[in-house]
Amino acid sequence: MATVTLTQENFEQTVSGEGIVLVDFWATWCGPCRQFGPIFEEASEKYPDVVFGKIDTDDQQQLAMAAQITSIPTLMAFRDGVAVFRQSGALPLSALEDLISQIQNLDMDDVRKKIAESEQK
């Protein structure tokens, strides 16, 4: 599956659905972003069951501000509508594949339980 362009219009619907969604915040002028882009694209071909979304921070400034993006590239991961990962910096393909594996193996009932516990404090 190729990457999907995310905008204010489709972001919430995309990340709140079932399954895994990886979001790459990037910009055309960003060297590390251009380095990470082909890696992200390659992973999208290897994992057709994962949604790979890209957000151009210059084009979608309000979305980048809402996500509190302060450096790019920033990778965010959602599973079943829950944000489960966020990191700035380009990843090598092996690290990205390892991250996807970890997200696939998450016990989402446990994740939701921990979120609920932290919100009660």
Short mmCIF file of N, CA and C in Angstrom, two decimals:
data_model
loop_
_atom_site.label_atom_id
_atom_site.label_comp_id
_atom_site.label_asym_id
_atom_site.label_seq_id
_atom_site.Cartn_x
_atom_site.Cartn_y
_atom_site.Cartn_z
N MET A 1 0.86 -1.19 0.00
CA MET A 1 0.00 0.00 0.00
C MET A 1 0.89 1.24 0.00
N ALA A 2 0.62 2.16 -0.83
CA ALA A 2 1.38 3.40 -0.88
C ALA A 2 0.98 4.29 0.28
N THR A 3 1.75 5.33 0.49
CA THR A 3 1.44 6.25 1.57
C THR A 3 0.23 7.10 1.22
N VAL A 4 -0.43 7.61 2.25
CA VAL A 4 -1.63 8.43 2.13
C VAL A 4 -1.29 9.84 2.60
N THR A 5 -1.72 10.83 1.85
CA THR A 5 -1.53 12.22 2.28
C THR A 5 -2.61 12.56 3.29
N LEU A 6 -2.19 12.99 4.47
CA LEU A 6 -3.14 13.35 5.52
C LEU A 6 -3.26 14.87 5.60
N THR A 7 -4.49 15.32 5.81
CA THR A 7 -4.80 16.73 5.94
C THR A 7 -5.73 16.92 7.13
N GLN A 8 -6.07 18.17 7.42
CA GLN A 8 -7.02 18.42 8.50
C GLN A 8 -8.34 17.71 8.24
N GLU A 9 -8.69 17.57 6.96
CA GLU A 9 -9.98 16.98 6.61
C GLU A 9 -10.03 15.48 6.88
N ASN A 10 -8.91 14.76 6.75
CA ASN A 10 -8.98 13.30 6.89
C ASN A 10 -8.14 12.73 8.03
N PHE A 11 -7.43 13.58 8.76
CA PHE A 11 -6.53 13.09 9.81
C PHE A 11 -7.28 12.33 10.91
N GLU A 12 -8.25 12.98 11.52
CA GLU A 12 -8.95 12.38 12.66
C GLU A 12 -9.61 11.06 12.28
N GLN A 13 -10.28 11.03 11.14
CA GLN A 13 -10.93 9.80 10.69
C GLN A 13 -9.90 8.69 10.45
N THR A 14 -8.75 9.05 9.92
CA THR A 14 -7.72 8.05 9.61
C THR A 14 -7.11 7.46 10.89
N VAL A 15 -6.73 8.31 11.85
CA VAL A 15 -6.03 7.80 13.03
C VAL A 15 -6.97 7.21 14.07
N SER A 16 -8.25 7.48 13.99
CA SER A 16 -9.17 6.98 15.01
C SER A 16 -9.78 5.62 14.65
N GLY A 17 -9.47 5.10 13.48
CA GLY A 17 -10.03 3.82 13.06
C GLY A 17 -9.31 2.63 13.67
N GLU A 18 -9.78 1.46 13.33
CA GLU A 18 -9.17 0.22 13.78
C GLU A 18 -7.83 0.01 13.09
N GLY A 19 -6.94 -0.70 13.74
CA GLY A 19 -5.66 -1.05 13.13
C GLY A 19 -4.56 -0.05 13.45
N ILE A 20 -3.46 -0.20 12.72
CA ILE A 20 -2.26 0.60 12.95
C ILE A 20 -2.14 1.69 11.89
N VAL A 21 -1.86 2.90 12.35
CA VAL A 21 -1.62 4.03 11.47
C VAL A 21 -0.30 4.67 11.88
N LEU A 22 0.64 4.76 10.94
CA LEU A 22 1.89 5.47 11.17
C LEU A 22 1.80 6.80 10.44
N VAL A 23 2.21 7.88 11.11
CA VAL A 23 2.13 9.22 10.54
C VAL A 23 3.51 9.85 10.55
N ASP A 24 3.95 10.26 9.36
CA ASP A 24 5.24 10.92 9.17
C ASP A 24 5.00 12.41 8.94
N PHE A 25 5.43 13.25 9.90
CA PHE A 25 5.39 14.70 9.73
C PHE A 25 6.70 15.11 9.07
N TRP A 26 6.63 15.81 7.93
CA TRP A 26 7.81 16.10 7.14
C TRP A 26 7.65 17.42 6.40
N ALA A 27 8.73 17.85 5.72
CA ALA A 27 8.69 19.03 4.85
C ALA A 27 9.69 18.82 3.72
N THR A 28 9.42 19.44 2.58
CA THR A 28 10.27 19.25 1.40
C THR A 28 11.68 19.77 1.61
N TRP A 29 11.87 20.81 2.41
CA TRP A 29 13.18 21.42 2.62
C TRP A 29 14.03 20.68 3.65
N CYS A 30 13.48 19.67 4.29
CA CYS A 30 14.14 18.98 5.41
C CYS A 30 14.96 17.79 4.89
N GLY A 31 16.28 17.88 5.04
CA GLY A 31 17.17 16.81 4.58
C GLY A 31 16.88 15.46 5.21
N PRO A 32 16.80 15.36 6.56
CA PRO A 32 16.47 14.07 7.18
C PRO A 32 15.11 13.53 6.75
N CYS A 33 14.17 14.44 6.45
CA CYS A 33 12.85 14.00 5.97
C CYS A 33 12.98 13.32 4.61
N ARG A 34 13.79 13.92 3.74
CA ARG A 34 13.99 13.34 2.40
C ARG A 34 14.73 12.01 2.51
N GLN A 35 15.58 11.86 3.52
CA GLN A 35 16.29 10.60 3.76
C GLN A 35 15.32 9.52 4.25
N PHE A 36 14.40 9.91 5.13
CA PHE A 36 13.46 8.96 5.73
C PHE A 36 12.31 8.61 4.78
N GLY A 37 11.95 9.50 3.86
CA GLY A 37 10.82 9.29 2.96
C GLY A 37 10.84 7.96 2.23
N PRO A 38 11.95 7.61 1.54
CA PRO A 38 11.99 6.33 0.84
C PRO A 38 11.91 5.11 1.78
N ILE A 39 12.42 5.25 2.99
CA ILE A 39 12.33 4.17 3.98
C ILE A 39 10.87 3.96 4.37
N PHE A 40 10.18 5.06 4.63
CA PHE A 40 8.76 5.02 5.00
C PHE A 40 7.94 4.40 3.87
N GLU A 41 8.25 4.81 2.63
CA GLU A 41 7.56 4.28 1.45
C GLU A 41 7.82 2.78 1.29
N GLU A 42 9.07 2.35 1.48
CA GLU A 42 9.40 0.94 1.36
C GLU A 42 8.65 0.10 2.40
N ALA A 43 8.58 0.61 3.61
CA ALA A 43 7.84 -0.10 4.67
C ALA A 43 6.36 -0.19 4.32
N SER A 44 5.82 0.86 3.67
CA SER A 44 4.40 0.84 3.31
C SER A 44 4.09 -0.28 2.33
N GLU A 45 5.08 -0.64 1.51
CA GLU A 45 4.90 -1.75 0.56
C GLU A 45 4.97 -3.10 1.27
N LYS A 46 5.77 -3.19 2.33
CA LYS A 46 5.96 -4.45 3.07
C LYS A 46 4.81 -4.75 4.03
N TYR A 47 4.10 -3.72 4.48
CA TYR A 47 3.05 -3.89 5.48
C TYR A 47 1.73 -3.34 4.96
N PRO A 48 1.06 -4.10 4.07
CA PRO A 48 -0.17 -3.59 3.47
C PRO A 48 -1.32 -3.44 4.47
N ASP A 49 -1.22 -4.07 5.65
CA ASP A 49 -2.28 -3.97 6.64
C ASP A 49 -2.11 -2.74 7.55
N VAL A 50 -1.03 -1.99 7.37
CA VAL A 50 -0.76 -0.78 8.15
C VAL A 50 -0.99 0.44 7.24
N VAL A 51 -1.64 1.46 7.79
CA VAL A 51 -1.83 2.70 7.05
C VAL A 51 -0.61 3.59 7.29
N PHE A 52 0.00 4.05 6.22
CA PHE A 52 1.16 4.95 6.29
C PHE A 52 0.72 6.31 5.79
N GLY A 53 0.63 7.27 6.70
CA GLY A 53 0.19 8.61 6.33
C GLY A 53 1.32 9.62 6.43
N LYS A 54 1.30 10.60 5.53
CA LYS A 54 2.31 11.65 5.52
C LYS A 54 1.63 13.01 5.65
N ILE A 55 2.23 13.86 6.50
CA ILE A 55 1.71 15.21 6.68
C ILE A 55 2.82 16.20 6.36
N ASP A 56 2.61 16.99 5.32
CA ASP A 56 3.54 18.05 4.95
C ASP A 56 3.30 19.21 5.92
N THR A 57 4.28 19.46 6.81
CA THR A 57 4.09 20.46 7.86
C THR A 57 3.97 21.89 7.31
N ASP A 58 4.50 22.14 6.13
CA ASP A 58 4.34 23.46 5.52
C ASP A 58 2.92 23.64 5.00
N ASP A 59 2.36 22.59 4.43
CA ASP A 59 1.02 22.63 3.86
C ASP A 59 -0.06 22.53 4.95
N GLN A 60 0.24 21.81 6.01
CA GLN A 60 -0.74 21.54 7.08
C GLN A 60 -0.23 22.09 8.41
N GLN A 61 0.01 23.40 8.44
CA GLN A 61 0.60 24.02 9.62
C GLN A 61 -0.28 23.90 10.86
N GLN A 62 -1.59 24.03 10.70
CA GLN A 62 -2.49 23.92 11.86
C GLN A 62 -2.46 22.51 12.44
N LEU A 63 -2.40 21.52 11.59
CA LEU A 63 -2.33 20.13 12.04
C LEU A 63 -1.01 19.88 12.77
N ALA A 64 0.08 20.39 12.23
CA ALA A 64 1.38 20.25 12.88
C ALA A 64 1.39 20.94 14.24
N MET A 65 0.77 22.12 14.32
CA MET A 65 0.70 22.83 15.61
C MET A 65 -0.16 22.05 16.60
N ALA A 66 -1.27 21.52 16.15
CA ALA A 66 -2.16 20.76 17.03
C ALA A 66 -1.46 19.52 17.57
N ALA A 67 -0.58 18.94 16.77
CA ALA A 67 0.17 17.74 17.19
C ALA A 67 1.45 18.12 17.94
N GLN A 68 1.67 19.42 18.12
CA GLN A 68 2.84 19.94 18.83
C GLN A 68 4.15 19.46 18.21
N ILE A 69 4.21 19.53 16.89
CA ILE A 69 5.42 19.14 16.17
C ILE A 69 6.43 20.28 16.26
N THR A 70 7.59 20.01 16.86
CA THR A 70 8.63 21.03 17.00
C THR A 70 9.88 20.70 16.20
N SER A 71 10.01 19.47 15.75
CA SER A 71 11.11 19.10 14.87
C SER A 71 10.63 18.01 13.93
N ILE A 72 11.26 17.96 12.76
CA ILE A 72 10.87 16.98 11.76
C ILE A 72 12.10 16.27 11.23
N PRO A 73 11.98 15.06 10.75
CA PRO A 73 10.72 14.31 10.72
C PRO A 73 10.31 13.87 12.13
N THR A 74 9.02 13.79 12.35
CA THR A 74 8.46 13.20 13.57
C THR A 74 7.54 12.08 13.13
N LEU A 75 7.72 10.93 13.75
CA LEU A 75 6.88 9.77 13.47
C LEU A 75 5.95 9.54 14.64
N MET A 76 4.65 9.44 14.35
CA MET A 76 3.66 9.09 15.36
C MET A 76 2.99 7.79 14.92
N ALA A 77 2.61 6.99 15.93
CA ALA A 77 1.93 5.73 15.64
C ALA A 77 0.65 5.67 16.47
N PHE A 78 -0.40 5.19 15.82
CA PHE A 78 -1.70 5.00 16.47
C PHE A 78 -2.12 3.55 16.27
N ARG A 79 -2.74 2.98 17.28
CA ARG A 79 -3.32 1.65 17.12
C ARG A 79 -4.72 1.69 17.71
N ASP A 80 -5.68 1.34 16.90
CA ASP A 80 -7.09 1.33 17.32
C ASP A 80 -7.49 2.67 17.92
N GLY A 81 -7.02 3.76 17.32
CA GLY A 81 -7.40 5.09 17.75
C GLY A 81 -6.61 5.65 18.92
N VAL A 82 -5.62 4.91 19.42
CA VAL A 82 -4.83 5.35 20.57
C VAL A 82 -3.42 5.67 20.11
N ALA A 83 -2.92 6.86 20.48
CA ALA A 83 -1.53 7.21 20.17
C ALA A 83 -0.62 6.36 21.05
N VAL A 84 0.26 5.57 20.41
CA VAL A 84 1.10 4.64 21.17
C VAL A 84 2.60 4.92 21.00
N PHE A 85 2.97 5.86 20.11
CA PHE A 85 4.39 6.13 19.86
C PHE A 85 4.55 7.49 19.24
N ARG A 86 5.67 8.14 19.61
CA ARG A 86 6.02 9.44 19.01
C ARG A 86 7.51 9.62 19.17
N GLN A 87 8.19 9.94 18.05
CA GLN A 87 9.63 10.17 18.11
C GLN A 87 10.05 11.04 16.94
N SER A 88 10.95 11.96 17.22
CA SER A 88 11.52 12.79 16.16
C SER A 88 12.79 12.15 15.65
N GLY A 89 13.10 12.39 14.38
CA GLY A 89 14.32 11.86 13.78
C GLY A 89 14.02 10.74 12.81
N ALA A 90 14.89 10.61 11.82
CA ALA A 90 14.74 9.56 10.81
C ALA A 90 15.14 8.22 11.39
N LEU A 91 14.41 7.18 11.05
CA LEU A 91 14.72 5.82 11.48
C LEU A 91 15.24 5.01 10.31
N PRO A 92 16.18 4.08 10.57
CA PRO A 92 16.53 3.13 9.51
C PRO A 92 15.40 2.12 9.34
N LEU A 93 15.37 1.46 8.20
CA LEU A 93 14.28 0.51 7.92
C LEU A 93 14.17 -0.56 9.01
N SER A 94 15.29 -1.08 9.48
CA SER A 94 15.24 -2.14 10.50
C SER A 94 14.55 -1.65 11.78
N ALA A 95 14.80 -0.40 12.19
CA ALA A 95 14.17 0.14 13.39
C ALA A 95 12.68 0.37 13.15
N LEU A 96 12.32 0.83 11.96
CA LEU A 96 10.91 1.03 11.63
C LEU A 96 10.16 -0.30 11.63
N GLU A 97 10.77 -1.33 11.07
CA GLU A 97 10.14 -2.65 11.06
C GLU A 97 10.00 -3.20 12.48
N ASP A 98 11.01 -2.97 13.33
CA ASP A 98 10.94 -3.40 14.72
C ASP A 98 9.82 -2.67 15.45
N LEU A 99 9.68 -1.37 15.19
CA LEU A 99 8.60 -0.58 15.80
C LEU A 99 7.23 -1.14 15.39
N ILE A 100 7.06 -1.42 14.11
CA ILE A 100 5.78 -1.97 13.63
C ILE A 100 5.48 -3.29 14.33
N SER A 101 6.48 -4.13 14.48
CA SER A 101 6.30 -5.41 15.17
C SER A 101 5.87 -5.19 16.63
N GLN A 102 6.50 -4.24 17.29
CA GLN A 102 6.14 -3.96 18.68
C GLN A 102 4.71 -3.46 18.79
N ILE A 103 4.30 -2.61 17.86
CA ILE A 103 2.93 -2.09 17.88
C ILE A 103 1.93 -3.21 17.60
N GLN A 104 2.27 -4.10 16.66
CA GLN A 104 1.39 -5.23 16.36
C GLN A 104 1.20 -6.13 17.58
N ASN A 105 2.22 -6.21 18.44
CA ASN A 105 2.17 -7.10 19.59
C ASN A 105 1.65 -6.46 20.86
N LEU A 106 1.25 -5.20 20.79
CA LEU A 106 0.71 -4.53 21.97
C LEU A 106 -0.58 -5.18 22.43
N ASP A 107 -0.74 -5.27 23.75
CA ASP A 107 -2.00 -5.69 24.35
C ASP A 107 -2.82 -4.42 24.56
N MET A 108 -3.73 -4.14 23.65
CA MET A 108 -4.45 -2.87 23.68
C MET A 108 -5.37 -2.74 24.89
N ASP A 109 -5.87 -3.85 25.42
CA ASP A 109 -6.67 -3.76 26.65
C ASP A 109 -5.80 -3.24 27.79
N ASP A 110 -4.55 -3.72 27.85
CA ASP A 110 -3.62 -3.25 28.88
C ASP A 110 -3.26 -1.78 28.66
N VAL A 111 -3.04 -1.40 27.41
CA VAL A 111 -2.72 0.00 27.10
C VAL A 111 -3.86 0.91 27.54
N ARG A 112 -5.09 0.55 27.21
CA ARG A 112 -6.25 1.38 27.60
C ARG A 112 -6.39 1.44 29.12
N LYS A 113 -6.13 0.34 29.80
CA LYS A 113 -6.20 0.29 31.25
C LYS A 113 -5.17 1.25 31.86
N LYS A 114 -3.95 1.24 31.34
CA LYS A 114 -2.90 2.14 31.86
C LYS A 114 -3.24 3.60 31.58
N ILE A 115 -3.82 3.88 30.44
CA ILE A 115 -4.22 5.25 30.13
C ILE A 115 -5.31 5.71 31.12
N ALA A 116 -6.29 4.86 31.36
CA ALA A 116 -7.37 5.19 32.29
C ALA A 116 -6.81 5.42 33.68
N GLU A 117 -5.86 4.60 34.11
CA GLU A 117 -5.26 4.76 35.44
C GLU A 117 -4.50 6.07 35.54
N SER A 118 -3.78 6.44 34.49
CA SER A 118 -2.99 7.67 34.54
C SER A 118 -3.89 8.90 34.52
N GLU A 119 -5.05 8.79 33.89
CA GLU A 119 -5.99 9.92 33.84
C GLU A 119 -6.69 10.13 35.16
N GLN A 120 -6.75 9.10 36.02
CA GLN A 120 -7.41 9.21 37.32
C GLN A 120 -6.51 9.84 38.38
N LYS A 121 -5.22 9.96 38.08
CA LYS A 121 -4.27 10.51 39.07
C LYS A 121 -4.31 12.00 39.11
#
